[in-house]
PDB file of C-alpha atoms in Angstrom:
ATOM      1  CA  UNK A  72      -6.060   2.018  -4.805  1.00 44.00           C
ATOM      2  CA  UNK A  73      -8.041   3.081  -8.036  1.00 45.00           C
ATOM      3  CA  UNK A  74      -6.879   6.846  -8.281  1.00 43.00           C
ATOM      4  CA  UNK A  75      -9.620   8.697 -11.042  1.00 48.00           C
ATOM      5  CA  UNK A  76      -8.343  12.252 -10.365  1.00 48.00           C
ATOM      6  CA  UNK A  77      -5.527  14.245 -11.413  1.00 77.00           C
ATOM      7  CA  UNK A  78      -4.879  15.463  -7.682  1.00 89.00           C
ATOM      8  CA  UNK A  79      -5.041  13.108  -4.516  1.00 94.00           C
ATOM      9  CA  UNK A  80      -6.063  14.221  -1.044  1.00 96.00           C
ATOM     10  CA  UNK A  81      -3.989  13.502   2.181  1.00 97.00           C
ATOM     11  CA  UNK A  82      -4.478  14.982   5.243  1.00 96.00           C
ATOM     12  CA  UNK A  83      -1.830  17.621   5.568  1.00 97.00           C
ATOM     13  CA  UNK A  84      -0.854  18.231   1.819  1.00 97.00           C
ATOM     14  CA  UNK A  85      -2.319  17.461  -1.646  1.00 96.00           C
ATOM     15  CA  UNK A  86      -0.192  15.717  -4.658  1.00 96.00           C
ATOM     16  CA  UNK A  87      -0.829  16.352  -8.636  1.00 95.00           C
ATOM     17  CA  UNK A  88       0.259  13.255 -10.294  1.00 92.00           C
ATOM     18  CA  UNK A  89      -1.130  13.645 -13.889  1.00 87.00           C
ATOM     19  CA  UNK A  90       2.507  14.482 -15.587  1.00 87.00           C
ATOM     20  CA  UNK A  91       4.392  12.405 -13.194  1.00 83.00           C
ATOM     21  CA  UNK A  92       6.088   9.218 -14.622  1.00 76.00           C
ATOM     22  CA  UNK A  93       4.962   7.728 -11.546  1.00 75.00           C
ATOM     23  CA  UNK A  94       1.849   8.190  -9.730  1.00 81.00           C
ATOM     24  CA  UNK A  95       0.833   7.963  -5.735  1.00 91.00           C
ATOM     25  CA  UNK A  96       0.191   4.650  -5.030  1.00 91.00           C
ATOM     26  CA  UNK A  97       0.042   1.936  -1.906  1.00 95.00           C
ATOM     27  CA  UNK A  98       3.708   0.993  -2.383  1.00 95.00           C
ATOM     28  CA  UNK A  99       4.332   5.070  -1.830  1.00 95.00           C
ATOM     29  CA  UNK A 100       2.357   5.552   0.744  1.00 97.00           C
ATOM     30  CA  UNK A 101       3.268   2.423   2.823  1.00 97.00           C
ATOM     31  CA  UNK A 102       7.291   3.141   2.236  1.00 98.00           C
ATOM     32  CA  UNK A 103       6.893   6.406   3.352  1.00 98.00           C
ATOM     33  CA  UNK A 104       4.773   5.723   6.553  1.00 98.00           C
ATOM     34  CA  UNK A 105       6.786   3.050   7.872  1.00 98.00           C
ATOM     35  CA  UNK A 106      10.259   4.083   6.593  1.00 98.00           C
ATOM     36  CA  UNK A 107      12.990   5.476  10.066  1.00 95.00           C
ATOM     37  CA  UNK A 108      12.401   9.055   9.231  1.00 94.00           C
ATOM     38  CA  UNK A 109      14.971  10.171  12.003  1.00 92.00           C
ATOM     39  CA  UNK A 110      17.790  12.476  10.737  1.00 95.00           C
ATOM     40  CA  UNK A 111      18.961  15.830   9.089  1.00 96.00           C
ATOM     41  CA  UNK A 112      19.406  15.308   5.260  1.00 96.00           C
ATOM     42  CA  UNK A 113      16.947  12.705   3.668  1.00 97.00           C
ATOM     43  CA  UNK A 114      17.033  11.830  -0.276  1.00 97.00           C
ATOM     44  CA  UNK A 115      14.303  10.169  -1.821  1.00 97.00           C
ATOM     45  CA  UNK A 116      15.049   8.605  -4.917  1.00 95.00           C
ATOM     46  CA  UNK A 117      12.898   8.556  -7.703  1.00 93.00           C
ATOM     47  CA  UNK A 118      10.714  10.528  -6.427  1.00 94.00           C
ATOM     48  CA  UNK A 119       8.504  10.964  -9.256  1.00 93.00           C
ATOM     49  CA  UNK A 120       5.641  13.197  -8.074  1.00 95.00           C
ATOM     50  CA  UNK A 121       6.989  14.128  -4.541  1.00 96.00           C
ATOM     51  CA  UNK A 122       4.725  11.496  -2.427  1.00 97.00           C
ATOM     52  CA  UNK A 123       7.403  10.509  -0.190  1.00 97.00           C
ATOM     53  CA  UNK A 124       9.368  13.047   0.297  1.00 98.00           C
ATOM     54  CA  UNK A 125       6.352  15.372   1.410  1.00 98.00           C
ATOM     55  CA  UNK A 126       5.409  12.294   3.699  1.00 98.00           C
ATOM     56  CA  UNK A 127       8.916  12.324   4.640  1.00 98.00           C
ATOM     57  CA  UNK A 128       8.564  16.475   5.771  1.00 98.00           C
ATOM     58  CA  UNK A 129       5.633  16.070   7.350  1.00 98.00           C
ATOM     59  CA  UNK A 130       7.176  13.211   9.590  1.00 98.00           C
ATOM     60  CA  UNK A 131      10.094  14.818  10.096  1.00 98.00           C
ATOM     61  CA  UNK A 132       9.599  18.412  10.844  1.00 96.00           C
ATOM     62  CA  UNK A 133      13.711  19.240  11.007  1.00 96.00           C
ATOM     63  CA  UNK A 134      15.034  17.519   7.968  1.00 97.00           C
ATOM     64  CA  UNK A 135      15.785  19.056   4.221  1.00 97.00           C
ATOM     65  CA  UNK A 136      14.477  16.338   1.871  1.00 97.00           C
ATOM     66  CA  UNK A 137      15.869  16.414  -1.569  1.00 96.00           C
ATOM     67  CA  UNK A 138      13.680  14.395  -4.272  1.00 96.00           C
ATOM     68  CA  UNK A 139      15.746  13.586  -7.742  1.00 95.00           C
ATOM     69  CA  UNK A 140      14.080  11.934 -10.664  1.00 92.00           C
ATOM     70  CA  UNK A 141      15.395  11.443 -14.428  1.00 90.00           C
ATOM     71  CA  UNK A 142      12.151  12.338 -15.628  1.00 90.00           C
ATOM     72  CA  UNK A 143      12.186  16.310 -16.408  1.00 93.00           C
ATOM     73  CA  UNK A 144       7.977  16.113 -15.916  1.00 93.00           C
ATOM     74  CA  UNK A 145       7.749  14.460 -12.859  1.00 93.00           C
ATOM     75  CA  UNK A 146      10.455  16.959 -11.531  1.00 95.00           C
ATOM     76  CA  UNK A 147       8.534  20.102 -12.484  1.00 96.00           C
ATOM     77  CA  UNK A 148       5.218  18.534 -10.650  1.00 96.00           C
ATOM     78  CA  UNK A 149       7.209  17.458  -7.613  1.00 96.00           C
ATOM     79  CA  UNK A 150       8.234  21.144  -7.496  1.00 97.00           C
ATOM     80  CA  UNK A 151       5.108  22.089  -8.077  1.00 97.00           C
ATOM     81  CA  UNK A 152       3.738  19.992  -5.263  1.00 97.00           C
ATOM     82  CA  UNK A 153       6.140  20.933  -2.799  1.00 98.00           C
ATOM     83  CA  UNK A 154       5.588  24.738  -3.721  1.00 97.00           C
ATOM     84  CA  UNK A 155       2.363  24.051  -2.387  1.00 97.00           C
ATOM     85  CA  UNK A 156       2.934  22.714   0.393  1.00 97.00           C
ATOM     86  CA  UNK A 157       3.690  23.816   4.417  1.00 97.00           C
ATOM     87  CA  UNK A 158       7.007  22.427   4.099  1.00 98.00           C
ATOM     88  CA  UNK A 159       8.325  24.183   0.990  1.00 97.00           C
ATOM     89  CA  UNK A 160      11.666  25.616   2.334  1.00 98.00           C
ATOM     90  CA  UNK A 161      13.290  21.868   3.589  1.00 97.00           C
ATOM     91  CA  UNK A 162      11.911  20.537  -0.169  1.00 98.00           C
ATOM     92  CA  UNK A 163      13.835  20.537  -3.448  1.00 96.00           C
ATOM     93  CA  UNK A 164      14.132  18.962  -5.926  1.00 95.00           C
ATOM     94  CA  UNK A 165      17.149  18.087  -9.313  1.00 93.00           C
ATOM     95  CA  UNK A 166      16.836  16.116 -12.496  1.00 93.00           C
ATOM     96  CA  UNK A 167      19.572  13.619 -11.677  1.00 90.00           C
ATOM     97  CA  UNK A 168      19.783  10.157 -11.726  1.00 90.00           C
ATOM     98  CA  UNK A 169      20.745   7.780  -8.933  1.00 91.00           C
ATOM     99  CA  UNK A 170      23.657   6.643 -10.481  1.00 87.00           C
ATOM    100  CA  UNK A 171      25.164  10.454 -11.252  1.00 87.00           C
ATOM    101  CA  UNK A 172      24.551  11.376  -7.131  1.00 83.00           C
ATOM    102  CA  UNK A 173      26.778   7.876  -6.947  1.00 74.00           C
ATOM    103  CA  UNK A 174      29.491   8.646  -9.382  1.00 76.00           C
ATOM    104  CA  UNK A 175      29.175  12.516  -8.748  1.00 67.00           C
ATOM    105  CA  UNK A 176      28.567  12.511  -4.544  1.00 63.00           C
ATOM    106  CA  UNK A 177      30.373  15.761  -4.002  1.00 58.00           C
ATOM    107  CA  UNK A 178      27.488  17.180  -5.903  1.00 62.00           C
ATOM    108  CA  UNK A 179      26.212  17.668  -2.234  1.00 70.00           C
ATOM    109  CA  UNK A 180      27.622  19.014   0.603  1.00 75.00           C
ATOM    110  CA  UNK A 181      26.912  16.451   3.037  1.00 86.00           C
ATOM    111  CA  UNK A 182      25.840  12.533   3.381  1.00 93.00           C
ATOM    112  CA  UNK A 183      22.306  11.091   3.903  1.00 96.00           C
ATOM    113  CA  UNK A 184      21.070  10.065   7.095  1.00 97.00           C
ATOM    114  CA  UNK A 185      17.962   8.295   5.163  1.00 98.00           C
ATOM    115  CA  UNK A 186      17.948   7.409   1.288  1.00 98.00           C
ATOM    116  CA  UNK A 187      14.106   6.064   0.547  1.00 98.00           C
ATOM    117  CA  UNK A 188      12.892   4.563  -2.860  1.00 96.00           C
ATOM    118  CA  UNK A 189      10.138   3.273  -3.998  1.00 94.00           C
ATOM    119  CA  UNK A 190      12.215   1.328  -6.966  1.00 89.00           C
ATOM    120  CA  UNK A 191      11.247  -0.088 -10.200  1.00 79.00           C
ATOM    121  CA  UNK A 192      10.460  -3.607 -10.184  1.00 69.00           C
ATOM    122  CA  UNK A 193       9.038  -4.404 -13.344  1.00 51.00           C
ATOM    123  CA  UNK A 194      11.063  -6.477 -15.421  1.00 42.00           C
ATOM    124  CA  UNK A 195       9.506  -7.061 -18.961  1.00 33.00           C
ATOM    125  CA  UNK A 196      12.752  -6.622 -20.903  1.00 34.00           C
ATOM    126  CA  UNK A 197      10.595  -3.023 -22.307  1.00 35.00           C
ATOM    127  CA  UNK A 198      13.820  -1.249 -24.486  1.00 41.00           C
ATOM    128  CA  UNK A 199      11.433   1.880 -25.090  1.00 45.00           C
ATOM    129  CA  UNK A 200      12.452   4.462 -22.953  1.00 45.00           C
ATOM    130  CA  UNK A 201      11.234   6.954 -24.889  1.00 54.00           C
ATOM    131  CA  UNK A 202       8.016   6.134 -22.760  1.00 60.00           C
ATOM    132  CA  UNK A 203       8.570   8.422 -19.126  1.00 55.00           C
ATOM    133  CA  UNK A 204       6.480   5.466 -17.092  1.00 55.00           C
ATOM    134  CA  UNK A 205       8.541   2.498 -18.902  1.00 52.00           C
ATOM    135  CA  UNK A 206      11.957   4.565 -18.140  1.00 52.00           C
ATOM    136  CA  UNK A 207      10.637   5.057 -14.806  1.00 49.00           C
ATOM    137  CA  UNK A 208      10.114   1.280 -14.274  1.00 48.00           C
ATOM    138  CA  UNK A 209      12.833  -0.033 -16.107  1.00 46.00           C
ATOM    139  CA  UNK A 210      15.391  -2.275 -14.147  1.00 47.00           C
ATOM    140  CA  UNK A 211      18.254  -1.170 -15.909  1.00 52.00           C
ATOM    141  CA  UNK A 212      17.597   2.397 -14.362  1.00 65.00           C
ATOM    142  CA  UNK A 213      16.748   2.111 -11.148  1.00 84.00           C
ATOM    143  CA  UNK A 214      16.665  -1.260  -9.203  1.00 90.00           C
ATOM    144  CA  UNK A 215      17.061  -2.605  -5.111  1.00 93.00           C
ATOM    145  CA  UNK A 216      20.677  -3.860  -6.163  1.00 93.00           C
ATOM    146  CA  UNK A 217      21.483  -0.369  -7.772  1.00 92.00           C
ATOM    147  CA  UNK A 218      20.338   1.287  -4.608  1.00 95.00           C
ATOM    148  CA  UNK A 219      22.262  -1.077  -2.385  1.00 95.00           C
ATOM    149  CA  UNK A 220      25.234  -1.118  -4.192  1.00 94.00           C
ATOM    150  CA  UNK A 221      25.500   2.630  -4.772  1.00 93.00           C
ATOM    151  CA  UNK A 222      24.059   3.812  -1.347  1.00 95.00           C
ATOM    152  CA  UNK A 223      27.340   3.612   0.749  1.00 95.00           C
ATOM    153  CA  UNK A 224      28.798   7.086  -0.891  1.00 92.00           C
ATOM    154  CA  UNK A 225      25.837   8.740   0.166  1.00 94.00           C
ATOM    155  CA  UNK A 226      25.197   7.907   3.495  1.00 96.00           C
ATOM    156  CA  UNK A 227      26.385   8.564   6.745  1.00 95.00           C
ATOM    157  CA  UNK A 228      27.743   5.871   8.795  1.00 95.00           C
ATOM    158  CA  UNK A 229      24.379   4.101  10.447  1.00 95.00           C
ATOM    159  CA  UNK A 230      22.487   5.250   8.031  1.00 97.00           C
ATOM    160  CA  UNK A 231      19.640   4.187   6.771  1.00 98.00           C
ATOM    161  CA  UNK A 232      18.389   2.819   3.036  1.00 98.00           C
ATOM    162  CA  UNK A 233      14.579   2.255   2.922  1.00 98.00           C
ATOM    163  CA  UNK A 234      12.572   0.994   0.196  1.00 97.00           C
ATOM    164  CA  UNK A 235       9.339  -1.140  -1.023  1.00 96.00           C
ATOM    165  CA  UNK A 236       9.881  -4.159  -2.987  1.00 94.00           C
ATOM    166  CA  UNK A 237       8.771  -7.322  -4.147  1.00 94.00           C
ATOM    167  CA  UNK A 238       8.545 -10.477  -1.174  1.00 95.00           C
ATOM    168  CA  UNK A 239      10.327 -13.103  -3.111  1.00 94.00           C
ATOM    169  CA  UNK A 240      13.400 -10.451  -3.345  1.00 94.00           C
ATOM    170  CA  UNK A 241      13.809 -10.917   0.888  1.00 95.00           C
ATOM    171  CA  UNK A 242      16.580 -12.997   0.956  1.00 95.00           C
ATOM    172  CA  UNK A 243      18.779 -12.574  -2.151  1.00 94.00           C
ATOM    173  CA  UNK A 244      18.397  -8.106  -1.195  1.00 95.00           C
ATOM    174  CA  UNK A 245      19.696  -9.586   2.197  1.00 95.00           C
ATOM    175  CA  UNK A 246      22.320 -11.257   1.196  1.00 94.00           C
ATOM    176  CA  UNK A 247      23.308  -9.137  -1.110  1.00 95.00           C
ATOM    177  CA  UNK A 248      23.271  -5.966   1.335  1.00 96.00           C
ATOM    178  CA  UNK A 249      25.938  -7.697   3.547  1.00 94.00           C
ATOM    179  CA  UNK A 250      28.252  -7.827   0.561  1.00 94.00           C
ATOM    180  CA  UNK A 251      27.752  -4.256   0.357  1.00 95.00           C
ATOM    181  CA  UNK A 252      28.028  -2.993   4.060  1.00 95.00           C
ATOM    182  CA  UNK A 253      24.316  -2.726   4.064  1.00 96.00           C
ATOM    183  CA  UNK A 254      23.020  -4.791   6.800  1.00 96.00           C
ATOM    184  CA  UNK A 255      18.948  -5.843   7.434  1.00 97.00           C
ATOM    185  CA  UNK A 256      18.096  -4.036  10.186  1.00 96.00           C
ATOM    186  CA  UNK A 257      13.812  -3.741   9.931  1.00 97.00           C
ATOM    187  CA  UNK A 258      11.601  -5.599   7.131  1.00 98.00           C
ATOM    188  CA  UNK A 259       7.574  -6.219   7.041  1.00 98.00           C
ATOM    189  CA  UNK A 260       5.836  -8.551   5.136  1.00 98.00           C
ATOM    190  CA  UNK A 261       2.551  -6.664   2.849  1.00 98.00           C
ATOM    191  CA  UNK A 262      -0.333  -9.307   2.115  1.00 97.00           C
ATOM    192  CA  UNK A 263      -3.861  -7.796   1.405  1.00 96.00           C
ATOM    193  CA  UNK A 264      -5.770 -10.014   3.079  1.00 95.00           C
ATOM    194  CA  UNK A 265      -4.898 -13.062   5.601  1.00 93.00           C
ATOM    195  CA  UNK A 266      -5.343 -15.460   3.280  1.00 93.00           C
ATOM    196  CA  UNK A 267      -3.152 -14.203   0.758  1.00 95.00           C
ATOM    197  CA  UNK A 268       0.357 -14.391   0.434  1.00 96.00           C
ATOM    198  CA  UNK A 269       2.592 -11.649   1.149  1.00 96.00           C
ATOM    199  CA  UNK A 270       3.638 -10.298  -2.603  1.00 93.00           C
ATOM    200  CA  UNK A 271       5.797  -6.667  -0.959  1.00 95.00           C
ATOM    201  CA  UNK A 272       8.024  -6.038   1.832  1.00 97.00           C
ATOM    202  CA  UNK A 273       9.816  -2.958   2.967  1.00 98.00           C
ATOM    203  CA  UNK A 274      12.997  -2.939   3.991  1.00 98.00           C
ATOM    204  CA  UNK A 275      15.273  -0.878   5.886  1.00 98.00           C
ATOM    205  CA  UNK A 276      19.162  -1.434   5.878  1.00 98.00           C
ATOM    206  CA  UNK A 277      22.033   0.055   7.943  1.00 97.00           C
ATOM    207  CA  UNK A 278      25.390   1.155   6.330  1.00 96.00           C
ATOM    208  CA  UNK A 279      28.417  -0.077   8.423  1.00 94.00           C
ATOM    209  CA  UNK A 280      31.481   0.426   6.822  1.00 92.00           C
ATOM    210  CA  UNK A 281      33.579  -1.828   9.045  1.00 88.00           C
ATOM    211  CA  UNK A 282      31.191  -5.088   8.897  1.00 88.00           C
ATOM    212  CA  UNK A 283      32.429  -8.222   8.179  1.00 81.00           C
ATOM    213  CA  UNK A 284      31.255 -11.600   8.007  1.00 72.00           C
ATOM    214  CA  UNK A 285      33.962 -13.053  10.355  1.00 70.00           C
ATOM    215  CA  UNK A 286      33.637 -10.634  12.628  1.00 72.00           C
ATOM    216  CA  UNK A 287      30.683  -9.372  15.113  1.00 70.00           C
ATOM    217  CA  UNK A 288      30.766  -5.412  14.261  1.00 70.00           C
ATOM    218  CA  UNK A 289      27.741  -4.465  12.694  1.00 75.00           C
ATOM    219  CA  UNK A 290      26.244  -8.228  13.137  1.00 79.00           C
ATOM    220  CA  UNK A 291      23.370  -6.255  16.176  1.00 82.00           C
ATOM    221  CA  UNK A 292      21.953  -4.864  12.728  1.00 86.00           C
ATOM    222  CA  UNK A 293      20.510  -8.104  11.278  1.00 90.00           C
ATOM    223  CA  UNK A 294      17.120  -9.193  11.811  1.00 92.00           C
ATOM    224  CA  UNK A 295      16.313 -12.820  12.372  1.00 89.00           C
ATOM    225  CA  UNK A 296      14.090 -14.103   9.496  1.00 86.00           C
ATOM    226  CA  UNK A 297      11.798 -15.211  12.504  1.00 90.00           C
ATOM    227  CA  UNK A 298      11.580 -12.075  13.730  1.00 93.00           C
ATOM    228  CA  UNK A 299       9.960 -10.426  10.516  1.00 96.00           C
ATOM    229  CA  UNK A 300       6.527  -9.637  10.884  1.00 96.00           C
ATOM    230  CA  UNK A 301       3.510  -9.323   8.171  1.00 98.00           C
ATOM    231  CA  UNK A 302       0.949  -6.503   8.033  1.00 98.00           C
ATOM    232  CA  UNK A 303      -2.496  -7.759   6.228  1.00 98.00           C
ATOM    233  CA  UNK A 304      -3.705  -4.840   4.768  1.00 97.00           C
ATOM    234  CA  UNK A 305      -8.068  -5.767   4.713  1.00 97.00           C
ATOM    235  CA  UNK A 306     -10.328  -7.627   6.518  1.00 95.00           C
ATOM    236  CA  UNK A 307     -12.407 -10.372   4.174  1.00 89.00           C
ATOM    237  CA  UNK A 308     -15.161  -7.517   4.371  1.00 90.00           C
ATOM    238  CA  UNK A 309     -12.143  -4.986   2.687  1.00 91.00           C
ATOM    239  CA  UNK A 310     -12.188  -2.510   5.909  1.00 95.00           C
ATOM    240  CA  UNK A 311      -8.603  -1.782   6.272  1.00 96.00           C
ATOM    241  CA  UNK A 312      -7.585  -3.823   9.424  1.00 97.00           C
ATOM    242  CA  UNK A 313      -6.438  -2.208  12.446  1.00 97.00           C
ATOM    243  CA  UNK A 314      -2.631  -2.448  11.970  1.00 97.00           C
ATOM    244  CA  UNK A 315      -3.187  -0.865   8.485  1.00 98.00           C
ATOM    245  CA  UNK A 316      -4.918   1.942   9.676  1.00 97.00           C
ATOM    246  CA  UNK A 317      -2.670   2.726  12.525  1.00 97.00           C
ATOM    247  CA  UNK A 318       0.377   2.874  10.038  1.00 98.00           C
ATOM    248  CA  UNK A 319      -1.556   4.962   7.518  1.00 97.00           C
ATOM    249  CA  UNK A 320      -3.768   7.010   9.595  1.00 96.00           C
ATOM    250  CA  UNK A 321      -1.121  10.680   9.544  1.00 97.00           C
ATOM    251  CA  UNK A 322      -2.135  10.402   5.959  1.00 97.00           C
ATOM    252  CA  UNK A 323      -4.860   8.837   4.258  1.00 96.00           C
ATOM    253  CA  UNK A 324      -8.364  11.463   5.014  1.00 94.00           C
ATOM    254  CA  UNK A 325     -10.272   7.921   5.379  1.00 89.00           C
ATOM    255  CA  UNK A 326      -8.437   6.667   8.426  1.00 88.00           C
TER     256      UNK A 326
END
């Protein structure tokens, strides 16, 4: 998606993304329609100009969502965006980094029932973060393993981390998940058309504290690699298929 104007269109609410360090994109949107959106408290991480999280209130018409981002601009525009929108008083936002909710949970007064991310996954070894979109993108800021590793402070027992990444990362995020409590509950394969590969997935884990690998508690969690579907995103004439559309269509003023 090509976006040539400072402000993008949904349905329901509108998004400014020209200070943000990240902008609205596909991952965004598709993370944020598909993502278990069930639950009081909801923390989207990273939230650069507020995409998800506004998709997140307008799914969820009883949650607070809380967006943080270490990028001061992209914090004032999320504001700025949620200000504007129907669901202003259950947004907020802070200039805080993953890693300082982590180290620092008793900053809030309760645990997550859904932390969603659209993470970096750009890896070009980039060292100047003096650049808000590089910082934004940079590995060692945000990554999956961060937000697997460091999810389990936050969240509520069964709940839920969500987040868009690359395909090939599948099965070494799975694996390492387990190690952290965070089991594979949902996944879907993104390829734009059917004869392409799939190059995204989403992914939704479960935190359960008392899983072990020798043991059966937590195991009805896991989903069967066979069992993970793919959404193709165009038809060969690029007309969003079907399946697309139906995902999308609470959003996107096209569909």
């Amino acid at each position: 998606m090509k976006i040539k104007d400072s402000k993008f269109q949904f349905k329901y609410f509108s998004v400014a993304h020209s200070k943000s360090s990240m902008k609205v994109g596909v991952d965004g949107v598709l993370i944020g329609a598909w993502a278990s959106c069930y639950g009081k408290n909801i923390l989207d991480v990273g939230t650069g100009c507020g995409l998800i999280a506004l998709m997140m209130a307008q799914r969820n018409r009883e949650a607070t969502i809380y967006g943080i981002d270490i990028d001061r601009d992209s914090i004032e525009e999320a504001r700025s965006n949620f200000e504007n929108s129907e669901w202003r008083t259950r947004l907020s936002t802070e200039l805080l980094s993953f890693k300082e909710c982590h180290e620092k949970h008793t900053f809030w007064r309760h645990k997550f029932d859904l932390i969603v991310s659209n993470p970096p996954f750009f890896n070009s070894g980039v060292k100047d973060l003096d650049d808000p979109r590089k910082l934004a993108r940079h590995q060692g800021e945000l990554s999956p393993y961060s937000l697997l590793s460091q999810s389990p402070s936050l969240l509520t027992t069964g709940g839920r981390l969500s987040m868009v990444v690359p395909s090939i990362e599948l099965k070494p995020l799975y694996s390492y998940g387990k190690k952290n409590n965070m089991l594979l509950n949902r996944a879907l394969l993104i390829r734009n058309k059917i004869s392409a590969e799939a190059k995204r997935v989403l992914l939704e884990f479960v935190y359960e504290p008392a899983y072990r690998a020798d043991n059966d508690k937590g195991k009805k969690y896991l989903i069967k690699e066979e069992d993970i579907e793919t959404l193709t995103m165009f038809e060969d004439s690029l007309q969003p298929t079907e399946e697309y559309r139906l995902l999308c269509e609470e959003f996107y003023l096209k569909f």
